[in-house]
Coordinates of N, CA and C in Angstrom, one line a residue:
X1 N -1.4 -2.9 173.7 CA -2.4 -1.9 173.6 C -1.9 -0.7 172.8
X2 N -2.5 -0.3 171.8 CA -1.9 0.8 170.9 C -2.2 2.1 171.5
X3 N -1.2 3.0 171.3 CA -1.3 4.4 171.8 C -2.3 5.1 170.9
X4 N -2.6 4.6 169.7 CA -3.5 5.2 168.8 C -4.9 5.0 169.1
X5 N -5.2 4.1 170.0 CA -6.6 3.8 170.4 C -7.1 5.0 171.3
X6 N -8.2 5.6 171.0 CA -8.7 6.7 171.8 C -8.9 6.3 173.2
X7 N -8.7 7.2 174.2 CA -8.9 6.8 175.6 C -10.4 7.0 175.9
X8 N -10.9 6.2 176.9 CA -12.3 6.4 177.4 C -12.1 6.7 178.8
X9 N -12.6 7.9 179.2 CA -12.5 8.4 180.6 C -13.9 8.2 181.1
X10 N -14.0 7.5 182.2 CA -15.3 7.1 182.8 C -15.4 7.8 184.2
X11 N -16.4 8.6 184.4 CA -16.6 9.2 185.7 C -17.8 8.4 186.4
X12 N -17.5 7.8 187.5 CA -18.5 7.1 188.2 C -18.6 7.6 189.7
X13 N -19.8 7.6 190.2 CA -20.1 8.0 191.6 C -20.8 7.0 192.4
X14 N -20.9 7.2 193.7 CA -21.5 6.2 194.5 C -23.0 5.9 194.2
X15 N -23.6 6.9 193.7 CA -25.1 6.8 193.4 C -25.4 5.9 192.2
X16 N -24.3 5.6 191.4 CA -24.6 4.7 190.2 C -24.0 3.4 190.3
X17 N -23.4 3.0 191.5 CA -22.8 1.7 191.7 C -23.7 0.9 192.6
X18 N -24.7 0.3 192.1 CA -25.6 -0.5 192.9 C -25.4 -2.0 192.7
X19 N -26.2 -2.8 193.3 CA -26.1 -4.2 193.3 C -26.3 -4.8 191.9
X20 N -27.1 -4.1 191.0 CA -27.4 -4.6 189.7 C -26.7 -3.8 188.6
X21 N -25.8 -2.9 189.0 CA -25.1 -2.0 188.1 C -24.1 -2.9 187.2
X22 N -24.0 -2.5 185.9 CA -23.1 -3.3 185.0 C -21.9 -2.5 184.7
X23 N -21.7 -1.3 185.3 CA -20.5 -0.4 184.9 C -19.2 -1.2 185.0
X24 N -18.9 -1.8 186.1 CA -17.6 -2.5 186.2 C -17.4 -3.6 185.2
X25 N -18.5 -4.3 184.9 CA -18.4 -5.4 183.9 C -18.2 -4.8 182.5
X26 N -18.8 -3.6 182.3 CA -18.6 -2.9 181.0 C -17.1 -2.5 180.9
X27 N -16.6 -1.9 182.0 CA -15.2 -1.5 182.0 C -14.3 -2.7 181.7
X28 N -14.6 -3.8 182.3 CA -13.8 -5.0 182.1 C -13.8 -5.5 180.6
X29 N -15.0 -5.4 180.0 CA -15.1 -5.8 178.6 C -14.3 -4.8 177.7
X30 N -14.4 -3.5 178.0 CA -13.7 -2.5 177.2 C -12.2 -2.7 177.3
X31 N -11.7 -2.9 178.5 CA -10.3 -3.1 178.8 C -9.8 -4.4 178.1
X32 N -10.6 -5.5 178.1 CA -10.2 -6.7 177.5 C -10.2 -6.6 176.0
X33 N -11.0 -5.7 175.4 CA -11.0 -5.6 174.0 C -9.9 -4.6 173.5
X34 N -9.1 -4.1 174.4 CA -8.0 -3.3 174.0 C -8.2 -1.8 174.1
X35 N -9.3 -1.3 174.7 CA -9.5 0.1 174.9 C -8.6 0.6 176.0
X36 N -8.2 1.9 175.9 CA -7.5 2.5 177.0 C -8.5 3.2 177.9
X37 N -8.7 2.7 179.1 CA -9.8 3.1 180.0 C -9.1 3.8 181.2
X38 N -9.7 5.0 181.5 CA -9.3 5.7 182.8 C -10.6 5.9 183.6
X39 N -10.5 5.6 184.8 CA -11.7 5.8 185.7 C -11.4 7.0 186.7
X40 N -12.4 7.8 186.8 CA -12.4 8.9 187.9 C -13.6 8.6 188.7
X41 N -13.5 8.5 190.0 CA -14.6 8.2 190.9 C -14.8 9.3 191.9
X42 N -16.1 9.4 192.3 CA -16.4 10.3 193.5 C -16.7 9.4 194.7
X43 N -17.5 9.9 195.5 CA -17.9 9.1 196.7 C -18.6 10.0 197.7
X44 N -19.4 10.9 197.2 CA -20.1 11.9 198.1 C -21.0 11.2 199.2
X45 N -21.8 10.2 198.8 CA -22.7 9.6 199.8 C -21.8 8.9 200.9
X46 N -20.7 8.2 200.5 CA -19.9 7.6 201.5 C -19.2 8.6 202.4
X47 N -18.8 9.7 201.8 CA -18.1 10.7 202.7 C -19.1 11.3 203.7
X48 N -20.3 11.6 203.3 CA -21.4 12.1 204.2 C -21.6 11.1 205.3
X49 N -21.7 9.8 205.0 CA -22.0 8.8 206.0 C -20.8 8.7 207.0
X50 N -19.6 8.7 206.5 CA -18.4 8.6 207.5 C -18.2 9.9 208.3
X51 N -18.5 11.0 207.7 CA -18.5 12.3 208.5 C -19.4 12.2 209.6
X52 N -20.6 11.7 209.3 CA -21.6 11.5 210.4 C -21.2 10.6 211.5
X53 N -20.5 9.5 211.1 CA -20.0 8.5 212.0 C -19.0 9.2 213.0
X54 N -18.2 10.1 212.4 CA -17.2 10.8 213.2 C -17.7 12.1 213.8
X55 N -19.0 12.3 213.6 CA -19.7 13.4 214.2 C -19.1 14.7 213.7
X56 N -18.8 14.7 212.4 CA -18.4 15.9 211.7 C -19.5 16.4 210.7
X57 N -19.9 17.6 210.8 CA -21.0 18.1 210.0 C -20.7 18.2 208.5
X58 N -21.7 18.2 207.7 CA -21.5 18.4 206.2 C -22.2 19.7 205.8
X59 N -21.4 20.5 205.1 CA -21.9 21.8 204.7 C -21.4 22.1 203.3
X60 N -22.3 22.7 202.4 CA -22.0 23.0 201.1 C -22.1 24.4 200.7
X61 N -21.2 24.9 199.8 CA -21.3 26.2 199.3 C -21.1 26.1 197.8
X62 N -22.1 26.6 197.0 CA -22.1 26.5 195.6 C -21.9 25.1 195.1
X63 N -22.5 24.1 195.8 CA -22.5 22.7 195.4 C -21.2 22.0 195.8
X64 N -20.3 22.7 196.5 CA -19.0 22.1 196.9 C -19.0 21.9 198.4
X65 N -18.4 20.8 198.8 CA -18.4 20.4 200.2 C -17.3 21.2 200.9
X66 N -17.7 21.9 201.9 CA -16.8 22.7 202.8 C -16.0 21.6 203.5
X67 N -14.6 21.8 203.4 CA -13.7 20.8 204.0 C -12.7 21.4 204.9
X68 N -13.0 21.4 206.2 CA -12.0 21.9 207.2 C -11.0 20.8 207.5
X69 N -10.1 21.0 208.4 CA -9.0 20.1 208.6 C -9.5 18.7 209.1
X70 N -10.6 18.8 209.9 CA -11.1 17.5 210.5 C -11.8 16.7 209.4
X71 N -12.6 17.4 208.5 CA -13.3 16.8 207.4 C -12.3 16.3 206.4
X72 N -11.2 17.0 206.2 CA -10.2 16.5 205.2 C -9.7 15.1 205.5
X73 N -9.4 14.9 206.7 CA -8.9 13.5 207.1 C -9.9 12.4 206.7
X74 N -11.2 12.7 206.9 CA -12.2 11.7 206.5 C -12.3 11.6 205.0
X75 N -12.4 12.8 204.3 CA -12.5 12.8 202.9 C -11.4 12.0 202.2
X76 N -10.1 12.3 202.6 CA -9.0 11.6 202.1 C -9.1 10.1 202.3
X77 N -9.4 9.7 203.6 CA -9.5 8.3 204.0 C -10.6 7.6 203.1
X78 N -11.7 8.2 203.0 CA -12.8 7.6 202.2 C -12.5 7.5 200.7
X79 N -12.1 8.6 200.1 CA -11.9 8.6 198.7 C -10.7 7.8 198.3
X80 N -9.5 8.2 198.8 CA -8.2 7.6 198.4 C -8.1 6.2 199.0
X81 N -8.8 5.9 200.1 CA -8.7 4.7 200.8 C -9.8 3.7 200.4
X82 N -10.9 3.8 201.2 CA -12.0 2.8 201.1 C -12.6 2.7 199.7
X83 N -13.1 3.8 199.2 CA -13.8 3.8 197.9 C -12.8 3.3 196.8
X84 N -11.7 3.9 196.7 CA -10.7 3.6 195.7 C -10.3 2.1 195.7
X85 N -10.0 1.6 196.9 CA -9.5 0.3 196.9 C -10.6 -0.8 196.7
X86 N -11.9 -0.4 197.1 CA -13.0 -1.3 196.9 C -13.2 -1.4 195.4
X87 N -13.1 -0.3 194.6 CA -13.2 -0.3 193.2 C -12.1 -1.2 192.5
X88 N -10.9 -1.0 193.0 CA -9.8 -1.7 192.5 C -10.0 -3.2 192.7
X89 N -10.4 -3.6 193.9 CA -10.6 -5.0 194.2 C -11.7 -5.6 193.3
X90 N -12.8 -4.8 193.2 CA -13.9 -5.4 192.3 C -13.5 -5.5 190.9
X91 N -12.8 -4.5 190.4 CA -12.3 -4.6 189.0 C -11.3 -5.8 188.8
X92 N -10.4 -5.9 189.8 CA -9.4 -7.0 189.7 C -10.1 -8.4 189.7
X93 N -11.2 -8.5 190.5 CA -12.0 -9.7 190.4 C -12.6 -10.0 189.1
X94 N -12.8 -9.0 188.3 CA -13.3 -9.1 186.9 C -12.2 -9.3 185.9
X95 N -11.0 -9.4 186.3 CA -9.9 -9.6 185.4 C -9.2 -8.4 184.9
X96 N -9.6 -7.2 185.5 CA -9.0 -5.9 185.1 C -7.7 -5.7 185.9
X97 N -6.7 -5.2 185.2 CA -5.4 -4.8 185.9 C -5.6 -3.4 186.3
X98 N -6.4 -3.2 187.4 CA -6.7 -1.9 187.9 C -5.6 -1.4 188.8
X99 N -5.3 -0.1 188.7 CA -4.2 0.6 189.5 C -4.9 1.8 190.2
X100 N -5.1 1.7 191.5 CA -5.7 2.8 192.2 C -4.7 3.8 192.7
X101 N -5.0 5.1 192.5 CA -4.2 6.2 192.9 C -5.0 7.4 193.1
X102 N -4.4 8.4 193.8 CA -5.1 9.7 193.9 C -4.1 10.8 193.3
X103 N -4.6 12.0 193.4 CA -3.8 13.0 192.7 C -2.4 13.3 193.4
X104 N -2.2 12.9 194.6 CA -0.9 13.1 195.3 C 0.1 12.1 194.7
X105 N -0.3 11.0 194.2 CA 0.6 9.9 193.8 C 1.2 10.3 192.5
X106 N 2.6 10.4 192.5 CA 3.3 10.9 191.3 C 3.0 12.3 190.9
X107 N 2.4 13.1 191.8 CA 2.0 14.5 191.5 C 1.0 14.5 190.3
X108 N 0.1 13.6 190.4 CA -0.8 13.4 189.2 C -1.7 14.7 189.1
X109 N -2.3 15.2 190.2 CA -3.2 16.3 190.1 C -2.7 17.5 190.9
X110 N -2.5 18.6 190.3 CA -2.1 19.8 191.0 C -3.3 20.7 191.2
X111 N -3.3 21.4 192.3 CA -4.5 22.2 192.6 C -4.0 23.4 193.5
X112 N -4.9 24.4 193.5 CA -4.6 25.6 194.4 C -5.8 25.8 195.3
X113 N -5.5 26.3 196.5 CA -6.5 26.5 197.5 C -6.9 28.0 197.4
X114 N -8.0 28.3 196.7 CA -8.3 29.7 196.3 C -9.4 30.3 197.1
X115 N -10.3 29.4 197.7 CA -11.5 30.0 198.3 C -11.5 29.6 199.8
X116 N -11.2 30.6 200.6 CA -11.1 30.3 202.1 C -12.3 29.8 202.7
X117 N -13.5 30.2 202.2 CA -14.8 29.7 202.7 C -15.0 28.2 202.5
X118 N -14.2 27.6 201.6 CA -14.4 26.2 201.3 C -13.4 25.4 202.1
X119 N -12.4 26.0 202.8 CA -11.4 25.2 203.5 C -10.4 24.6 202.6
X120 N -10.2 23.3 202.8 CA -9.2 22.5 202.0 C -9.8 21.9 200.7
X121 N -10.4 22.8 200.0 CA -10.9 22.4 198.6 C -10.1 23.1 197.6
X122 N -9.7 22.3 196.6 CA -8.7 22.8 195.6 C -9.4 23.1 194.3
X123 N -8.8 24.1 193.6 CA -9.1 24.4 192.2 C -8.1 23.7 191.3
X124 N -8.5 22.8 190.5 CA -7.6 22.0 189.7 C -6.8 22.8 188.8
X125 N -5.4 22.7 188.8 CA -4.6 23.5 187.9 C -3.7 22.7 187.0
X126 N -3.8 21.4 187.1 CA -2.9 20.6 186.1 C -3.1 19.1 186.3
X127 N -2.9 18.4 185.2 CA -2.8 16.9 185.2 C -1.5 16.4 184.7
X128 N -0.8 15.6 185.4 CA 0.5 15.0 185.0 C 0.2 13.8 184.1
X129 N 0.1 14.1 182.8 CA -0.4 13.0 181.9 C 0.7 11.9 181.8
X130 N 1.9 12.2 182.1 CA 2.9 11.2 182.0 C 2.7 10.0 182.9
X131 N 2.1 10.2 184.1 CA 1.8 9.1 185.0 C 0.8 8.2 184.4
X132 N -0.3 8.8 183.8 CA -1.3 8.0 183.2 C -0.8 7.3 182.0
X133 N 0.0 7.9 181.2 CA 0.6 7.2 180.0 C 1.4 6.0 180.4
X134 N 2.2 6.2 181.5 CA 3.0 5.1 182.0 C 2.2 3.9 182.4
X135 N 1.1 4.2 183.2 CA 0.2 3.1 183.6 C -0.5 2.4 182.4
X136 N -1.0 3.2 181.5 CA -1.8 2.7 180.4 C -0.9 1.9 179.5
X137 N 0.4 2.3 179.3 CA 1.3 1.6 178.4 C 1.7 0.3 179.0
X138 N 1.5 0.2 180.3 CA 1.8 -1.1 181.0 C 0.6 -2.0 181.1
X139 N -0.5 -1.6 180.4 CA -1.7 -2.4 180.4 C -2.6 -2.2 181.6
X140 N -2.4 -1.2 182.4 CA -3.2 -0.9 183.6 C -4.4 0.0 183.3
X141 N -5.4 -0.1 184.1 CA -6.5 0.8 184.1 C -6.4 1.7 185.3
X142 N -6.0 3.0 185.2 CA -5.9 3.9 186.3 C -7.3 4.1 186.9
X143 N -7.4 4.1 188.2 CA -8.6 4.4 189.0 C -8.3 5.6 189.9
X144 N -8.8 6.7 189.6 CA -8.3 8.0 190.2 C -9.3 8.5 191.2
X145 N -8.8 8.7 192.5 CA -9.6 9.4 193.5 C -9.3 10.9 193.4
X146 N -10.3 11.7 193.6 CA -10.1 13.2 193.4 C -9.5 13.9 194.6
X147 N -8.4 13.5 195.0 CA -7.6 14.2 196.0 C -6.4 14.8 195.2
X148 N -6.2 16.1 195.3 CA -5.0 16.7 194.6 C -4.0 17.3 195.6
X149 N -3.0 17.9 195.2 CA -2.0 18.4 196.0 C -1.5 19.8 195.6
X150 N -1.3 20.6 196.6 CA -0.7 21.9 196.4 C 0.7 22.0 197.0
X151 N 1.6 22.3 196.2 CA 3.0 22.4 196.7 C 3.5 23.8 196.7
X152 N 3.9 24.3 197.9 CA 4.4 25.7 198.0 C 5.5 25.8 199.1
X153 N 6.6 26.4 198.7 CA 7.7 26.6 199.7 C 8.2 25.2 200.3
X154 N 8.2 24.2 199.4 CA 8.7 22.9 199.7 C 7.8 22.2 200.7
X155 N 6.6 22.6 200.8 CA 5.6 21.9 201.6 C 4.4 21.6 200.8
X156 N 3.8 20.4 201.0 CA 2.7 19.9 200.3 C 1.4 19.8 201.1
X157 N 0.3 20.2 200.5 CA -1.0 20.1 201.2 C -2.0 19.3 200.4
X158 N -2.6 18.3 200.9 CA -3.6 17.6 200.2 C -4.9 18.5 200.2
X159 N -5.6 18.4 199.0 CA -6.8 19.1 198.8 C -7.9 18.3 198.2
X160 N -9.1 18.5 198.7 CA -10.3 17.9 198.1 C -10.7 18.6 196.8
X161 N -10.8 17.9 195.7 CA -11.2 18.5 194.4 C -12.5 17.8 193.9
X162 N -13.2 18.5 193.0 CA -14.4 18.0 192.5 C -14.1 16.9 191.4
X163 N -14.6 15.7 191.6 CA -14.3 14.6 190.7 C -14.8 14.9 189.3
X164 N -15.9 15.6 189.1 CA -16.4 15.9 187.8 C -15.3 16.7 187.0
X165 N -14.8 17.7 187.7 CA -13.8 18.6 187.2 C -12.5 17.8 186.8
X166 N -12.1 16.9 187.7 CA -11.0 16.0 187.4 C -11.2 15.2 186.1
X167 N -12.4 14.6 186.0 CA -12.7 13.8 184.8 C -12.6 14.7 183.5
X168 N -13.2 15.9 183.6 CA -13.1 16.8 182.4 C -11.7 17.2 182.0
X169 N -10.9 17.4 183.0 CA -9.5 17.9 182.7 C -8.7 16.7 182.2
X170 N -8.9 15.5 182.8 CA -8.2 14.3 182.2 C -8.6 14.1 180.8
X171 N -9.9 14.2 180.5 CA -10.4 14.0 179.1 C -9.8 15.1 178.2
X172 N -9.6 16.3 178.7 CA -9.0 17.3 177.9 C -7.6 17.1 177.5
X173 N -6.9 16.4 178.4 CA -5.5 16.1 178.1 C -5.3 15.0 177.1
X174 N -6.3 14.2 176.9 CA -6.3 13.1 175.9 C -7.2 13.5 174.8
X175 N -6.7 14.4 173.9 CA -7.5 14.9 172.8 C -8.0 13.7 171.9
X176 N -9.3 13.8 171.5 CA -9.9 12.7 170.8 C -10.4 11.6 171.6
X177 N -10.4 11.7 172.9 CA -11.0 10.7 173.8 C -12.5 10.8 173.9
X178 N -13.0 9.9 174.7 CA -14.5 9.9 175.0 C -14.6 10.1 176.5
X179 N -15.4 11.0 177.0 CA -15.7 11.2 178.4 C -17.1 10.8 178.6
X180 N -17.3 9.9 179.6 CA -18.7 9.4 179.9 C -19.0 9.6 181.3
X181 N -20.0 10.4 181.6 CA -20.5 10.6 182.9 C -21.6 9.7 183.2
X182 N -21.5 8.8 184.1 CA -22.5 7.8 184.5 C -23.2 8.4 185.7
X183 N -24.5 8.8 185.6 CA -25.2 9.5 186.6 C -26.4 8.8 187.0
X184 N -27.2 9.3 187.9 CA -28.5 8.7 188.4 C -29.7 9.4 187.8
X185 N -29.5 10.1 186.6 CA -30.6 10.7 185.9 C -30.4 10.2 184.4
X186 N -31.5 10.5 183.6 CA -31.5 10.0 182.2 C -30.7 10.8 181.3
X187 N -30.2 11.9 181.8 CA -29.4 12.8 180.9 C -29.6 14.3 181.4
X188 N -29.2 15.2 180.6 CA -29.5 16.6 181.0 C -30.9 16.9 180.6
X189 N -31.7 17.4 181.5 CA -33.1 17.6 181.3 C -33.5 19.1 181.0
X190 N -34.4 19.3 180.1 CA -34.9 20.7 179.8 C -35.9 21.1 180.8
X191 N -36.5 22.3 180.6 CA -37.5 22.8 181.6 C -38.7 22.0 181.8
X192 N -39.0 21.1 180.8 CA -40.2 20.2 180.9 C -39.8 18.8 181.4
X193 N -38.6 18.6 181.7 CA -38.2 17.3 182.3 C -37.8 16.3 181.2
X194 N -37.7 16.7 179.9 CA -37.3 15.9 178.8 C -35.8 15.9 178.6
X195 N -35.3 14.8 178.2 CA -33.8 14.7 177.9 C -33.4 15.5 176.7
X196 N -32.4 16.3 176.9 CA -31.8 17.1 175.8 C -30.8 16.2 175.0
X197 N -31.1 15.8 173.8 CA -30.1 14.8 173.1 C -28.8 15.4 172.9
X198 N -28.7 16.7 172.6 CA -27.4 17.4 172.4 C -27.5 18.8 173.0
X199 N -26.5 19.1 173.8 CA -26.4 20.4 174.5 C -25.2 21.1 174.0
X200 N -25.5 22.2 173.2 CA -24.4 23.0 172.7 C -24.0 24.1 173.7
X201 N -22.9 24.8 173.5 CA -22.5 25.8 174.4 C -23.5 26.9 174.6
X202 N -24.1 27.3 173.5 CA -25.1 28.4 173.6 C -26.3 27.9 174.4
X203 N -26.7 26.7 174.2 CA -27.9 26.1 175.0 C -27.6 26.1 176.5
X204 N -26.3 25.7 176.8 CA -26.0 25.6 178.2 C -26.0 26.9 178.9
X205 N -25.5 28.0 178.2 CA -25.6 29.3 178.7 C -27.0 29.8 179.0
X206 N -27.9 29.5 178.0 CA -29.3 30.0 178.1 C -30.0 29.2 179.2
X207 N -29.8 27.9 179.3 CA -30.5 27.1 180.3 C -30.0 27.4 181.7
X208 N -28.7 27.7 181.8 CA -28.1 28.0 183.1 C -28.7 29.3 183.6
X209 N -28.8 30.3 182.7 CA -29.3 31.6 183.1 C -30.8 31.5 183.5
X210 N -31.5 30.6 182.9 CA -32.9 30.4 183.2 C -33.2 29.6 184.4
X211 N -32.1 29.0 185.0 CA -32.2 28.2 186.2 C -32.6 26.8 186.0
X212 N -32.6 26.4 184.7 CA -32.9 25.0 184.4 C -31.8 24.1 184.7
X213 N -30.6 24.5 184.4 CA -29.4 23.8 184.8 C -28.9 24.3 186.1
X214 N -28.7 23.4 187.1 CA -28.3 23.8 188.4 C -27.8 22.7 189.2
X215 N -27.3 23.0 190.4 CA -26.8 22.0 191.4 C -25.7 21.1 190.8
X216 N -25.8 19.8 191.1 CA -24.7 18.9 190.8 C -24.5 18.7 189.3
X217 N -25.5 19.1 188.5 CA -25.3 19.0 187.0 C -24.3 20.0 186.4
X218 N -24.2 21.1 187.1 CA -23.4 22.2 186.6 C -21.9 21.8 186.4
X219 N -21.2 21.2 187.4 CA -19.8 20.8 187.2 C -19.7 19.7 186.2
X220 N -20.7 18.9 186.0 CA -20.6 17.9 185.0 C -20.7 18.5 183.6
X221 N -21.6 19.5 183.4 CA -21.7 20.1 182.1 C -20.4 20.9 181.8
X222 N -19.9 21.6 182.8 CA -18.6 22.4 182.7 C -17.5 21.4 182.3
X223 N -17.4 20.3 182.9 CA -16.4 19.3 182.6 C -16.5 18.8 181.2
X224 N -17.7 18.5 180.8 CA -18.0 18.1 179.4 C -17.6 19.1 178.4
X225 N -17.9 20.4 178.6 CA -17.6 21.5 177.7 C -16.1 21.6 177.6
X226 N -15.4 21.5 178.8 CA -13.9 21.6 178.8 C -13.3 20.5 177.9
X227 N -13.9 19.2 178.1 CA -13.4 18.1 177.2 C -13.7 18.3 175.8
X228 N -14.9 18.7 175.5 CA -15.3 18.9 174.1 C -14.5 20.0 173.4
X229 N -14.2 21.1 174.2 CA -13.4 22.2 173.6 C -12.0 21.8 173.3
X230 N -11.5 20.7 173.9 CA -10.2 20.2 173.6 C -10.2 19.0 172.6
X231 N -11.4 18.8 172.0 CA -11.5 17.8 170.9 C -11.9 16.4 171.3
X232 N -12.5 16.3 172.5 CA -13.0 15.0 173.0 C -14.5 14.9 172.9
X233 N -15.0 13.8 172.8 CA -16.5 13.6 172.9 C -16.9 13.5 174.3
X234 N -18.0 14.1 174.7 CA -18.4 14.1 176.1 C -19.9 13.8 176.2
X235 N -20.3 12.9 177.0 CA -21.7 12.5 177.1 C -22.1 12.2 178.5
X236 N -23.3 12.5 178.9 CA -23.9 12.3 180.2 C -25.0 11.3 180.0
X237 N -24.9 10.1 180.7 CA -25.9 9.1 180.5 C -26.4 8.5 181.9
X238 N -27.4 7.7 181.9 CA -28.0 7.1 183.0 C -27.2 5.8 183.4
X239 N -26.3 5.9 184.4 CA -25.5 4.8 184.7 C -26.3 3.6 185.4
X240 N -27.5 3.8 185.7 CA -28.3 2.8 186.3 C -28.8 1.8 185.3
X241 N -28.8 2.1 184.0 CA -29.3 1.2 183.0 C -28.3 0.2 182.6
X242 N -28.7 -1.1 182.4 CA -27.8 -2.1 182.0 C -26.9 -1.8 180.8
X243 N -25.6 -2.0 180.9 CA -24.7 -1.8 179.8 C -24.7 -0.3 179.3
X244 N -24.9 0.6 180.2 CA -25.0 2.0 179.9 C -23.7 2.5 179.3
X245 N -22.6 2.0 179.9 CA -21.3 2.5 179.4 C -21.0 2.0 178.0
X246 N -21.3 0.7 177.7 CA -21.1 0.2 176.4 C -21.9 0.9 175.4
X247 N -23.2 1.3 175.7 CA -24.0 2.0 174.8 C -23.5 3.4 174.6
X248 N -22.9 4.0 175.6 CA -22.4 5.4 175.5 C -21.2 5.5 174.5
X249 N -20.4 4.5 174.4 CA -19.3 4.5 173.5 C -19.6 3.9 172.2
X250 N -20.8 3.5 172.0 CA -21.3 2.8 170.8 C -21.8 3.9 169.8
X251 N -22.3 3.4 168.6 CA -22.7 4.3 167.5 C -24.0 5.1 167.8
X252 N -24.8 4.6 168.7 CA -26.1 5.2 169.0 C -26.3 5.4 170.5
X253 N -25.6 6.3 171.1 CA -25.7 6.5 172.6 C -27.0 7.2 172.9
X254 N -27.4 6.9 174.1 CA -28.6 7.7 174.7 C -28.0 8.8 175.6
X255 N -28.9 9.4 176.3 CA -28.4 10.5 177.2 C -28.2 11.8 176.5
X256 N -27.3 12.6 176.9 CA -27.0 13.9 176.4 C -25.6 14.1 175.9
X257 N -25.4 14.3 174.6 CA -24.1 14.7 174.1 C -23.8 16.1 174.3
X258 N -22.7 16.5 174.9 CA -22.4 17.9 175.3 C -21.3 18.4 174.4
X259 N -21.5 19.7 173.9 CA -20.5 20.3 173.1 C -20.9 20.4 171.6

C-alpha cells in the first residue's frame, strides 16, 4: 500500500449502520483496492440505551453529552468496547485487516477537560499521527473509538470526545485526504429543506446565524471546515443509501461538499 495514496477518513455512527447498510462492504472494497482507510465511529444511541439499562440519566449541553464519573464508565465500555469490537469483527468477516483502538491506545488522542458543566468531556488537542501511520503501513484499517486522554502530573484521565471532531482532526492531519460523514440525512439542508450541493465558509456562517444549521449538524460542519482548511476534501452524505461511501469518493458525489 503506497504512502502516496490519499487517505479516506470515514465517520460512521449508529444511526447509519442498519441491516441493509453497505458501508462496511464499501470499506472492504476500498481497502482491498489499495486505499488507505481510517474509520472513526460514534455510538450515541447505544450509549443512551446502556445508560438507561444502568439507570444513569442522559443530559446534553450544546449538543454534547454531559458525562459524570458514572456515565464515563458506560461511555468508555460502550464505545471502546462493544461498538468498536463489533465493528472490527464485522470488518474482519469481510476480509478487512481491521485494528480497533481508542484515543488512549498509544496516546492517539490528546484532550483537555475545559468545561466543568460537561464533566468528563474533552476538547481535542492533538492526534498522534505516527500510530495511524504505523497501522496503515502494516496494511491495517484503524477503527477509532472517540475516547481521548488527558495527562497531567503523571496521571492520566480518560475523556469522552465528540467523534465528529475526531474525524475532522484526523482528516486535517492527512492533508489531501477525503473525509466522508455518513449520516441519516441527505446532506446539509437549506431553510427550504433542499440539499446544499456545496457549503462554503461564508454560507455556513450565514446559515448558522439564521438558525438553519443547528444541533448535531454543527460539529460535522465544523469538522469538515477544519479538514478542508488543511487541504482535505470533506463531504456529508446519506449513509443509508446503497454504496453511499463509494459514491462519495467517486467523481460525482451526492450530498454536500463542505469548504
